[in-house]
């Protein structure tokens, strides 16, 4: 969120107030709502008012400790809405019924608010929009699809299927990465204990050497000194750095763009493929569903690109929307992004020519899904070389750091 200084005119007198909003237009809308009957002249971005920064940090900390909505609870609620609306029950009554029956208190409160907003005349998409963080971009996109096509039941049934796929993929990912993480953690703990407990035993002996100690031994002694004397400070600094980096990533669009660009760079081992294939799978899935439902390609592109979270990929896909509006074919617009393989471009081009675009988009979605599934299924095999290199490096440093001075001591005795 950003802060804007809004100038307000009332009875010939000017006044200003600071408004927190995502952009200038939103800030002016908020100011107009807060000052009915007055004229909002302009909004200029400004620094956060005194105390606001601390309030945001405290608010974020409180929010981080709040219990999150379980994915299974969301899937169950969405599935219930799909079934009830398919049976002819109005969307307001369906959401009200779900709010009554759901056991998750946070989800219950959200659906109560959504039902109240719908009853007040708001659209379903507008009612759910404030809870984008809880539901995700896909839920917003599929809600828009349901409203545009008049088939909320079908869209929510598809949304439930998509979320179930995401849940299954997440389970597979956690299962695949569990063993490497446990191994890394065990090695890190063991190495820290050796540095803090074993190395000090040799330290007094090492200090008696007149000659310079080997580089591995100097590294171990340096680490021992840092961990034993400044361990808590190092841990606190690491936590603070991670927190500030995550906060900067959420609030600074330029910083987010740079990080997202690095994450999808081919040199960023393995991670770039996971992010790229999962993002492209979800994008083509939503886009294909919209086209299949009869939504114009330009509108389908706008809705599908909204659920892309990676800023670098999103910027490239937004160029597709701009090129389509200039009269460029879909396949050519996709080609200019550099994100699609030639085989996929040929499939899309054939779909455009033969009037089977929705069918070909389904094939493209299946391709990205198969590539993503292959990565998840073989994740442990991909991580194994890194894990072995990490373990070998720690063992080698420990062995050389302790035994090299002992060899020198044996030579001196002889």
mmCIF file of C-alpha atoms in Angstrom, residues 172-188 270 376-388 390-391:
data_model
loop_
_atom_site.group_PDB
_atom_site.id
_atom_site.type_symbol
_atom_site.label_atom_id
_atom_site.label_comp_id
_atom_site.label_asym_id
_atom_site.label_seq_id
_atom_site.Cartn_x
_atom_site.Cartn_y
_atom_site.Cartn_z
ATOM 1 C CA UNK A 172 3.274 -34.118 -3.738
ATOM 2 C CA UNK A 173 5.705 -31.211 -3.536
ATOM 3 C CA UNK A 174 5.873 -31.367 0.276
ATOM 4 C CA UNK A 175 6.342 -35.121 0.190
ATOM 5 C CA UNK A 176 9.128 -34.878 -2.397
ATOM 6 C CA UNK A 177 11.012 -32.129 -0.568
ATOM 7 C CA UNK A 178 10.550 -33.504 2.962
ATOM 8 C CA UNK A 179 13.548 -35.862 2.939
ATOM 9 C CA UNK A 180 16.040 -33.336 1.482
ATOM 10 C CA UNK A 181 14.902 -30.675 3.974
ATOM 11 C CA UNK A 182 15.276 -33.053 6.921
ATOM 12 C CA UNK A 183 18.741 -34.007 5.682
ATOM 13 C CA UNK A 184 19.793 -30.378 5.272
ATOM 14 C CA UNK A 185 18.425 -29.454 8.705
ATOM 15 C CA UNK A 186 20.134 -32.417 10.408
ATOM 16 C CA UNK A 187 23.464 -31.563 8.781
ATOM 17 C CA UNK A 188 23.150 -27.891 9.740
ATOM 18 C CA UNK A 270 15.122 -25.901 -10.867
ATOM 19 C CA UNK A 376 7.296 -32.614 -8.877
ATOM 20 C CA UNK A 377 7.556 -36.397 -9.337
ATOM 21 C CA UNK A 378 11.342 -36.207 -9.841
ATOM 22 C CA UNK A 379 12.061 -33.336 -7.449
ATOM 23 C CA UNK A 380 14.087 -35.490 -5.050
ATOM 24 C CA UNK A 381 16.320 -36.669 -7.905
ATOM 25 C CA UNK A 382 16.907 -33.079 -9.045
ATOM 26 C CA UNK A 383 17.785 -31.907 -5.519
ATOM 27 C CA UNK A 384 20.041 -34.875 -4.720
ATOM 28 C CA UNK A 385 23.197 -33.459 -6.421
ATOM 29 C CA UNK A 386 22.864 -30.191 -4.469
ATOM 30 C CA UNK A 387 22.335 -32.100 -1.238
ATOM 31 C CA UNK A 388 25.391 -34.307 -1.817
ATOM 32 C CA UNK A 390 26.360 -29.479 0.490
ATOM 33 C CA UNK A 391 27.039 -32.481 2.731
#
